[in-house]
Coordinates of C-alpha atoms in Angstrom, one line a residue:
M1390 CA 104.7 89.3 135.7
V1391 CA 108.0 89.2 134.1
A1392 CA 110.0 89.4 137.6
A1393 CA 108.4 87.0 139.1
A1394 CA 109.1 84.6 137.2
G1395 CA 112.6 85.6 137.5
I1396 CA 113.4 86.0 134.0
P1397 CA 116.2 88.5 133.3
I1398 CA 115.3 91.4 131.1
V1399 CA 117.5 93.3 128.6
D1400 CA 116.6 96.7 127.4
V1401 CA 117.0 97.4 123.8
P1402 CA 114.8 100.4 121.8
L1403 CA 114.7 97.5 118.7
V1404 CA 114.0 94.0 118.5
S1405 CA 114.2 92.2 114.9
V1406 CA 113.0 88.3 115.6
G1407 CA 114.3 85.7 112.7
G1408 CA 117.5 86.9 111.5
G1409 CA 117.2 85.8 108.2
M1410 CA 117.5 87.9 105.1
G1411 CA 114.7 90.2 106.3
S1412 CA 116.7 91.1 109.8
F1413 CA 119.6 91.8 107.7
V1414 CA 118.1 93.9 104.9
T1415 CA 116.5 95.7 107.3
V1416 CA 118.9 96.2 110.1
D1417 CA 121.3 97.5 107.4
Y1418 CA 119.7 100.5 106.8
L1419 CA 118.4 101.0 109.8
R1420 CA 122.8 101.5 110.5
I1421 CA 123.0 103.3 107.1
A1422 CA 120.2 105.4 108.3
G1423 CA 122.4 106.0 111.2
A1424 CA 121.1 103.5 114.5
T1425 CA 123.8 103.1 116.3
T1426 CA 124.8 98.7 117.1
D1427 CA 123.9 99.2 120.8
R1428 CA 119.9 100.4 119.5
I1429 CA 119.4 96.8 117.5
R1430 CA 119.3 93.5 118.9
V1431 CA 118.4 90.5 116.3
L1432 CA 117.2 87.4 118.0
S1433 CA 118.0 84.4 115.4
D1434 CA 118.7 80.7 116.1
I1435 CA 120.6 80.9 112.4
D1436 CA 124.6 81.9 112.5
Y1437 CA 124.7 84.7 109.4
P1438 CA 122.1 86.1 107.6
W1439 CA 121.7 84.2 104.0
Q1440 CA 122.1 80.5 106.3
T1441 CA 118.5 80.2 105.8
Y1442 CA 118.1 81.0 101.9
E1443 CA 121.7 79.0 101.0
Y1444 CA 121.0 75.8 102.5
L1445 CA 116.9 76.2 100.5
T1446 CA 119.0 77.2 97.3
R1447 CA 121.6 74.3 97.1
V1448 CA 118.9 71.5 98.2
S1449 CA 116.7 73.5 95.6
Q1450 CA 119.4 72.6 92.3
I1451 CA 121.0 76.3 93.1
P1452 CA 124.3 75.8 94.2
R1453 CA 127.0 78.7 94.4
P1454 CA 127.9 78.4 90.2
E1455 CA 124.2 78.6 89.6
R1456 CA 122.0 81.5 89.0
I1457 CA 118.9 82.7 91.6
R1458 CA 116.1 84.4 90.3
S1459 CA 116.8 88.2 91.3
D1460 CA 117.0 91.2 89.0
S1461 CA 120.3 92.8 89.0
A1462 CA 119.4 95.8 90.1
S1463 CA 118.0 94.2 93.6
R1464 CA 121.1 93.9 95.9
P1465 CA 120.0 93.3 99.5
D1466 CA 124.2 94.4 100.7
N1467 CA 124.0 97.5 98.4
I1468 CA 120.1 99.5 98.7
W1469 CA 121.2 101.5 96.1
G1470 CA 121.8 98.9 93.7
F1471 CA 124.4 100.2 92.0
P1472 CA 126.9 98.5 91.0
S1473 CA 124.5 95.7 89.8
Y1474 CA 125.6 92.6 90.1
A1475 CA 125.6 92.3 86.3
L1476 CA 128.1 95.7 86.3
A1477 CA 129.9 93.4 88.8
E1478 CA 130.3 90.4 87.4
A1479 CA 131.0 92.2 84.4
I1480 CA 134.0 94.2 86.4
H1481 CA 135.3 91.0 88.0
D1482 CA 135.5 88.6 85.0
R1483 CA 136.9 91.2 82.8
S1484 CA 133.9 90.4 80.6
L1485 CA 131.0 92.4 78.6
K1486 CA 128.9 89.3 78.7
P1487 CA 126.7 90.2 81.5
L1488 CA 126.2 93.4 80.4
R1489 CA 125.6 92.9 76.4
Q1490 CA 122.6 90.2 78.3
V1491 CA 121.0 93.3 80.3
L1492 CA 120.9 95.3 77.2
V1493 CA 119.3 92.6 75.1
E1494 CA 116.8 91.5 77.5
P1495 CA 114.5 89.6 77.3
I1496 CA 114.1 89.5 73.6
W1497 CA 116.8 88.3 72.2
A1498 CA 119.0 87.0 75.6
D1499 CA 117.3 85.2 79.2
Y1500 CA 117.3 88.0 81.7
Y1501 CA 120.0 88.9 83.6
T1502 CA 120.6 87.0 87.0
P1503 CA 123.3 86.9 89.7
R1504 CA 124.8 84.1 90.9
A1505 CA 124.4 82.4 94.3
G1506 CA 128.0 82.5 95.0
Q1507 CA 128.0 86.5 94.2
V1508 CA 124.9 86.9 95.9
F1509 CA 126.9 85.6 99.6
T1510 CA 129.4 87.1 98.8
G1511 CA 128.5 90.5 98.8
L1512 CA 126.1 89.2 101.8
E1513 CA 128.9 88.5 103.6
R1514 CA 131.1 91.9 103.1
E1515 CA 128.1 93.8 104.2
T1516 CA 127.4 91.8 107.2
K1517 CA 131.5 92.8 108.2
R1518 CA 130.6 96.3 107.6
I1519 CA 127.4 96.8 109.7
S1520 CA 129.1 95.3 112.8
Y1521 CA 126.1 92.7 112.3
P1522 CA 127.9 90.3 114.5
D1523 CA 127.5 93.0 116.9
M1524 CA 123.5 93.1 117.2
L1525 CA 123.6 89.2 116.7
V1526 CA 121.9 87.1 119.8
K1527 CA 121.9 83.6 119.5
G1528 CA 118.6 81.4 120.6
Q1529 CA 115.1 80.4 119.9
V1530 CA 112.6 83.4 120.5
R1531 CA 109.7 81.8 122.0
M1532 CA 106.5 84.6 122.0
V1533 CA 106.5 88.4 121.6
R1534 CA 104.3 90.3 124.1
R1535 CA 102.5 93.6 124.5
R1536 CA 103.2 95.0 128.0
K1537 CA 101.6 96.7 129.9
G1538 CA 103.3 99.8 129.8
G1539 CA 103.6 100.2 126.3
G1540 CA 106.1 98.3 124.2
Y1541 CA 107.0 95.2 124.1
F1542 CA 108.4 92.0 125.8
T1543 CA 110.2 89.4 123.5
I1544 CA 111.0 86.5 125.6
L1545 CA 114.1 84.2 124.2
T1546 CA 115.7 81.0 125.3
P1547 CA 119.4 81.7 125.3
P1548 CA 121.0 77.7 123.2
D1549 CA 123.2 77.1 126.5
A1550 CA 120.1 78.3 128.8
K1551 CA 123.1 80.0 130.8
P1552 CA 122.8 82.2 132.8
A1553 CA 118.9 81.9 132.7
R1554 CA 116.4 79.8 130.9
R1555 CA 114.4 82.4 129.5
V1556 CA 115.9 86.2 129.0
A1557 CA 113.7 89.1 128.1
Y1558 CA 114.1 91.6 125.4
R1559 CA 111.8 95.3 126.6
S1560 CA 111.9 97.1 123.7
Q1561 CA 109.8 99.9 122.3
F1562 CA 109.9 98.2 118.8
V1563 CA 110.2 94.5 117.4
H1564 CA 110.5 93.6 114.0
L1565 CA 109.2 90.2 112.9
A1566 CA 111.1 88.6 110.0
V1567 CA 110.5 84.7 110.6
G1568 CA 110.8 84.0 106.7
Y1569 CA 109.0 81.0 106.2
P1570 CA 106.5 79.2 108.8
G1571 CA 107.8 75.7 107.9
L1572 CA 107.5 72.9 104.4
K1573 CA 104.1 72.2 103.9
F1574 CA 103.3 68.6 102.0
L1575 CA 100.3 67.7 100.3
P1576 CA 97.4 65.5 102.2
E1577 CA 98.7 62.1 100.0
L1578 CA 102.2 62.9 100.1
Q1579 CA 102.0 63.3 103.6
A1580 CA 100.1 60.0 104.8
F1581 CA 102.6 58.0 102.5
R1582 CA 105.6 59.2 104.3
T1583 CA 103.7 59.2 108.0
E1584 CA 102.8 55.7 107.4
N1585 CA 105.4 54.5 105.8
Q1586 CA 108.4 55.8 107.2
A1587 CA 110.1 56.8 103.5
F1588 CA 111.8 59.5 103.7
Y1589 CA 114.6 58.0 101.0
H1590 CA 112.2 57.5 97.9
V1591 CA 109.5 60.3 98.4
V1592 CA 111.5 63.3 99.1
S1593 CA 110.6 67.3 99.1
A1594 CA 113.3 69.5 97.4
Y1595 CA 112.8 71.5 100.2
E1596 CA 114.5 68.9 102.1
D1597 CA 118.3 67.7 101.1
H1598 CA 118.2 65.6 98.8
E1599 CA 121.2 64.8 96.9
H1600 CA 121.5 60.7 97.7
V1601 CA 118.4 60.9 94.9
Y1602 CA 121.1 62.0 92.5
D1603 CA 123.5 59.7 93.5
R1604 CA 121.8 56.4 93.6
L1605 CA 120.9 57.7 89.9
R1606 CA 124.3 57.4 88.8
A1607 CA 124.6 54.4 90.7
K1608 CA 121.7 52.8 88.8
Q1609 CA 119.3 53.5 85.6
G1610 CA 116.0 54.5 87.6
V1611 CA 112.7 56.4 87.0
V1612 CA 111.8 59.8 89.0
L1613 CA 108.9 61.0 89.1
I1614 CA 108.5 65.3 89.8
R1615 CA 105.6 66.9 90.6
G1616 CA 104.8 70.4 90.1
G1617 CA 105.6 73.5 87.6
G1618 CA 107.6 76.2 89.5
I1619 CA 111.1 77.5 89.5
V1620 CA 112.3 74.9 92.3
A1621 CA 110.8 72.0 89.4
S1622 CA 111.9 73.4 86.5
R1623 CA 115.7 73.0 88.6
V1624 CA 115.3 70.0 89.7
L1625 CA 114.7 68.9 86.3
Q1626 CA 117.6 71.0 84.5
R1627 CA 119.8 69.1 87.6
L1628 CA 118.3 65.6 86.5
M1629 CA 118.9 66.7 82.3
D1630 CA 122.7 68.1 83.1
D1631 CA 123.4 64.8 85.0
R1632 CA 121.8 62.6 82.5
A1633 CA 124.0 64.5 79.7
K1634 CA 127.1 64.4 82.0
Y1635 CA 127.7 61.1 82.6
N1636 CA 125.6 59.7 80.0
L1637 CA 122.5 57.8 82.0
S1638 CA 119.7 56.2 81.1
T1639 CA 117.3 57.8 83.8
E1640 CA 113.3 58.7 82.9
I1641 CA 111.7 60.7 83.6
V1642 CA 107.4 61.7 84.3
H1643 CA 106.5 65.1 85.2
L1644 CA 103.3 65.6 86.7
F1645 CA 100.7 69.1 86.7
R1646 CA 98.5 69.6 88.6
T1647 CA 97.7 72.5 86.1
Y1648 CA 99.0 72.1 82.3
I1649 CA 99.5 75.2 80.2
S1650 CA 99.2 74.9 76.9
G1651 CA 99.7 78.2 75.6
S1652 CA 99.6 82.4 76.9
H1653 CA 97.0 82.7 79.5
G1654 CA 95.2 85.1 81.9
P1655 CA 92.6 88.2 81.4
G1656 CA 93.9 90.3 78.6
P1657 CA 95.0 92.2 76.9
W1658 CA 97.9 93.5 79.7
M1659 CA 97.8 90.7 82.1
R1660 CA 98.4 87.5 79.5
R1661 CA 101.8 85.3 80.6
K1662 CA 103.0 82.9 78.3
G1663 CA 103.5 79.3 79.2
G1664 CA 103.4 76.1 77.0
N1665 CA 104.3 72.4 77.4
G1666 CA 102.2 72.7 81.3
W1667 CA 104.4 75.4 82.3
A1668 CA 103.5 79.6 83.3
Y1669 CA 106.5 81.1 81.6
Q1670 CA 107.4 84.9 83.7
G1671 CA 110.8 86.3 84.1
F1672 CA 110.3 86.7 88.3
N1673 CA 108.0 86.2 91.1
Y1674 CA 106.0 89.4 90.0
P1675 CA 105.5 91.8 87.4
K1676 CA 108.0 94.4 87.7
S1677 CA 105.5 97.0 87.6
V1678 CA 104.5 96.0 91.4
W1679 CA 108.1 96.8 92.7
G1680 CA 107.7 100.5 91.8
G1681 CA 105.1 100.9 89.1
Q1682 CA 101.1 100.9 87.9
L1683 CA 100.7 98.2 90.2
K1684 CA 102.5 99.0 93.4
A1685 CA 100.3 102.0 92.7
K1686 CA 97.1 100.2 92.0
M1687 CA 97.9 97.4 95.5
R1688 CA 98.2 100.1 97.4
R1689 CA 94.5 101.2 97.1
L1690 CA 92.5 98.0 97.3
E1691 CA 91.0 96.3 100.3
G1692 CA 90.0 93.2 101.1
D1693 CA 88.7 91.0 98.5
Q1694 CA 89.0 93.6 95.5
R1695 CA 93.2 93.5 97.1
A1696 CA 92.5 88.7 97.2
T1697 CA 91.0 89.5 93.3
E1698 CA 94.2 91.1 91.7
Y1699 CA 96.4 88.8 93.6
K1700 CA 94.8 85.8 92.3
L1701 CA 95.0 87.4 89.0
M1702 CA 98.9 87.9 89.6
G1703 CA 100.3 85.6 91.1
G1704 CA 100.5 81.7 90.8
T1705 CA 103.2 79.5 89.9
N1706 CA 106.1 80.2 86.7
T1707 CA 109.6 79.9 86.0
P1708 CA 111.3 81.8 83.9
Y1709 CA 111.6 80.9 79.9
R1710 CA 115.9 79.5 79.9
R1711 CA 116.7 78.0 76.6
R1712 CA 119.3 76.1 77.6
W1713 CA 116.4 73.2 79.4
Q1714 CA 114.0 74.1 76.8
Q1715 CA 115.9 72.7 74.6
Q1716 CA 116.7 69.8 76.9
M1717 CA 113.8 69.4 77.4
N1718 CA 112.6 69.5 73.7
E1719 CA 115.3 66.1 73.6
G1720 CA 114.1 64.0 76.2
R1721 CA 110.4 64.4 74.3
A1722 CA 112.1 63.3 71.5
G1723 CA 113.9 60.5 73.1
G1724 CA 110.8 59.0 74.8
W1725 CA 113.1 59.8 78.2
Y1726 CA 110.7 63.1 79.7
R1727 CA 106.9 63.0 79.5
V1728 CA 104.4 65.1 81.1
L1729 CA 100.9 64.2 82.8
A1730 CA 99.1 66.3 83.8
G1731 CA 96.4 65.6 86.5
T1732 CA 96.1 65.1 90.7
V1733 CA 97.9 62.2 92.5
E1734 CA 95.1 60.7 94.9
Q1735 CA 97.5 57.5 96.2
M1736 CA 100.9 56.1 96.8
K1737 CA 101.5 52.7 97.9
V1738 CA 105.0 51.2 97.7
R1739 CA 105.3 47.8 95.4
E1740 CA 107.2 44.8 96.9
D1741 CA 110.2 45.7 94.4
G1742 CA 110.3 48.9 96.2
M1743 CA 108.8 50.9 93.7
V1744 CA 106.4 53.9 94.4
I1745 CA 103.5 54.1 92.8
S1746 CA 101.2 56.6 92.0
Q1747 CA 97.7 56.8 91.1
V1748 CA 97.0 59.3 89.2
K1749 CA 93.8 61.0 87.7
T1750 CA 93.4 62.7 84.4
S1751 CA 91.4 63.6 82.3
Q1752 CA 91.7 60.0 80.6
G1753 CA 90.7 58.9 84.3
L1754 CA 93.1 56.7 86.8
G1755 CA 96.4 55.3 86.1
E1756 CA 99.3 54.7 87.9
V1757 CA 102.7 56.0 87.4
A1758 CA 105.6 53.2 88.9
A1759 CA 109.4 55.3 90.0
D1760 CA 112.3 55.0 92.2
F1761 CA 112.0 58.1 93.3
V1762 CA 109.2 61.0 94.2
I1763 CA 110.5 64.5 94.3
D1764 CA 107.8 67.0 95.2
C1765 CA 107.9 70.4 94.1
T1766 CA 105.1 71.6 94.9
G1767 CA 105.4 74.2 98.0
L1768 CA 107.2 75.5 100.6
E1769 CA 105.0 78.0 102.8
A1770 CA 103.1 76.4 105.4
D1771 CA 99.9 78.2 107.6
I1772 CA 101.4 81.2 109.2
S1773 CA 99.8 79.4 112.7
E1774 CA 101.8 76.3 112.4
H1775 CA 104.5 79.1 113.6
R1776 CA 104.9 80.0 117.3
V1777 CA 105.8 82.8 117.2
L1778 CA 103.2 84.0 114.7
A1779 CA 100.6 82.1 116.2
D1780 CA 100.8 83.2 120.0
L1781 CA 100.7 86.7 117.7
L1782 CA 97.4 85.8 116.7
E1783 CA 96.1 84.9 120.1
H1784 CA 97.3 87.3 122.1
S1785 CA 98.5 90.4 120.5
G1786 CA 95.9 91.6 118.1
A1787 CA 97.6 90.6 115.1
G1788 CA 94.7 89.5 112.2
R1789 CA 95.1 88.0 108.9
N1790 CA 95.1 89.8 106.1
P1791 CA 92.5 88.5 102.4
V1792 CA 95.0 86.0 101.5
G1793 CA 96.0 84.7 104.9
R1794 CA 99.0 86.1 106.6
L1795 CA 100.0 88.7 109.0
D1796 CA 97.9 91.9 108.3
V1797 CA 100.4 95.2 108.0
E1798 CA 100.0 98.7 107.2
R1799 CA 101.0 100.5 104.0
T1800 CA 104.4 101.2 106.1
F1801 CA 104.5 97.4 107.4
E1802 CA 103.4 97.7 111.6
L1803 CA 101.1 94.8 112.0
R1804 CA 97.6 96.3 112.1
G1805 CA 95.9 95.6 115.5
A1806 CA 99.7 95.0 117.1
G1807 CA 100.1 98.3 118.7
S1808 CA 101.2 98.8 122.7
G1809 CA 101.5 102.3 123.7
T1810 CA 104.3 104.3 121.3
G1811 CA 105.0 100.4 120.1
V1812 CA 105.1 98.9 117.0
I1813 CA 105.4 95.4 115.8
Y1814 CA 106.9 95.9 112.1
A1815 CA 106.4 92.7 110.0
S1816 CA 108.4 91.8 106.6
G1817 CA 109.0 89.1 104.0
A1818 CA 106.6 85.5 103.0
T1819 CA 104.6 86.5 105.8
T1820 CA 103.4 89.6 104.6
L1821 CA 101.9 88.8 101.4
G1822 CA 98.2 89.8 100.7
G1823 CA 99.2 93.6 101.9
Y1824 CA 99.6 96.4 100.1
F1825 CA 102.3 95.3 98.5
P1826 CA 102.6 91.7 96.5
G1827 CA 106.6 91.7 96.3
V1828 CA 107.4 90.9 99.7
D1829 CA 109.7 87.7 98.5
T1830 CA 112.4 88.8 97.0
F1831 CA 114.9 90.5 97.2
L1832 CA 114.0 94.1 96.5
G1833 CA 110.8 93.3 98.2
L1834 CA 112.7 93.0 101.0
Q1835 CA 114.1 96.7 100.7
I1836 CA 111.3 98.4 100.1
A1837 CA 109.8 96.8 103.2
A1838 CA 112.9 98.0 104.9
Q1839 CA 113.0 101.5 103.1
E1840 CA 109.0 102.0 104.4
I1841 CA 110.0 100.8 107.8
T1842 CA 113.0 102.5 108.5
D1843 CA 110.9 106.1 107.2
D1844 CA 108.0 105.5 110.0
L1845 CA 111.1 104.8 112.6
A1846 CA 112.6 108.3 111.5
R1847 CA 109.1 109.9 111.9
R1848 CA 108.9 108.3 115.3
G1849 CA 111.9 109.1 116.5
F1850 CA 114.6 106.0 115.9
C1851 CA 116.6 107.1 113.8
P1852 CA 117.5 110.0 111.5
K1853 CA 116.1 109.8 107.9
I1854 CA 118.1 108.5 104.6
G1855 CA 118.4 112.5 103.2
P1856 CA 119.8 112.2 99.4
G1857 CA 122.7 113.9 101.6
R1858 CA 123.4 110.7 104.2
S1859 CA 121.9 108.6 100.8
V1860 CA 125.3 109.6 98.3
S1861 CA 127.9 109.8 101.7
Q1862 CA 126.7 106.6 102.8
W1863 CA 127.2 105.1 99.0
L1864 CA 130.7 106.6 99.4
R1865 CA 131.7 104.4 102.2
W1866 CA 129.7 101.4 100.8
A1867 CA 132.1 101.6 98.0
R1868 CA 134.9 102.0 100.3
N1869 CA 134.1 99.3 103.0
Q1870 CA 133.7 101.9 105.5
R1871 CA 131.5 101.6 108.1
P1872 CA 128.5 103.7 108.0

């Protein structure tokens, strides 16, 4: 069928689809294990692995100088985690402050987290070291299909459609790391944007919305923030920082769907701190999911039991930061920051251009008038909204796990999609709900990559990373030498 369609075929043992952080971390492990660049191709429509991630962090108010939500030892550019981000920062800045913070966190200081710029600089160095550009092929992946003779065809549309409109990559192994399927908007917000074409005053925090802050610097205004996670806290801090820096009179109304008034959760070992609407947690999940009792427990659970455990440990949360806690206290005392708990029933535009949100609270139905609405409620759409994943679900035997994402084995093999000796692996956000919870984190991507690399080593694709190779490869990493 491929030959009859006139599609040229490129043979390569392993193809990684996505080209973002998930692809990079997995390819990094494979290169360290001994796989050569001619045996791997990364099919992607972005130019470098952190491109999408940097865009999302920037628009959600975490530019390069600010700190992301990641552990000191979770280094996607350094699989060994040594030196940690804190140690590297201490050496670079010639300061003991990062090391002191790690020593006393989280009791006497906030959790240490690295600056976004430090992360991107490290990724750029490692990308060059492993010759990542030599493995990158630009284009749009259309589908991944099983071959009758085993293995897979991955169909790519090159950016310039030359010399062919389609190219088929024939491989024994495929790795999927396509990131988030797309933006998810709440129904009433999507309906408002569609009906009114109002993309200026009503924005998603995951879109570029710098015009909101520019306008507020020029003219006093009211902002409605929706959501209670890490992005909502970053948007709130940006608004409060600008208010103080430029002596503005911005008013902020914060709408929580679920208002958290204090510690909550099943006790005594799974309670989470909270207050003033927020649920507080240092990282996306409890630390033991990456290498402790929760990781071991989740690997044993199936079906509904696993879905129930995800509900217990999941949920929207944000780190506790002393800086913006003080800012919120000042805002509440000054009357320019107020909080509501409820849901939006309808949105409309007033004659003067203000956006009116009809909010249903425990006290009844009320209205909030705002110059801008910033939605921070969610990033992930259903996996079926991604073209490649929808095709896999329909044609290649892939299924859904208990929470609706891709169903993978403990080795991150896509269950039901085998083809002869060929295997499809998947990692990242699309596999949330599997045997390993922390998939959408730096350390989670590394754990998935290690499982995939070990499984590929068992199948003969590459050597296994043993103690000797690990030590020798770390020395090469430290000297910035190729694997």
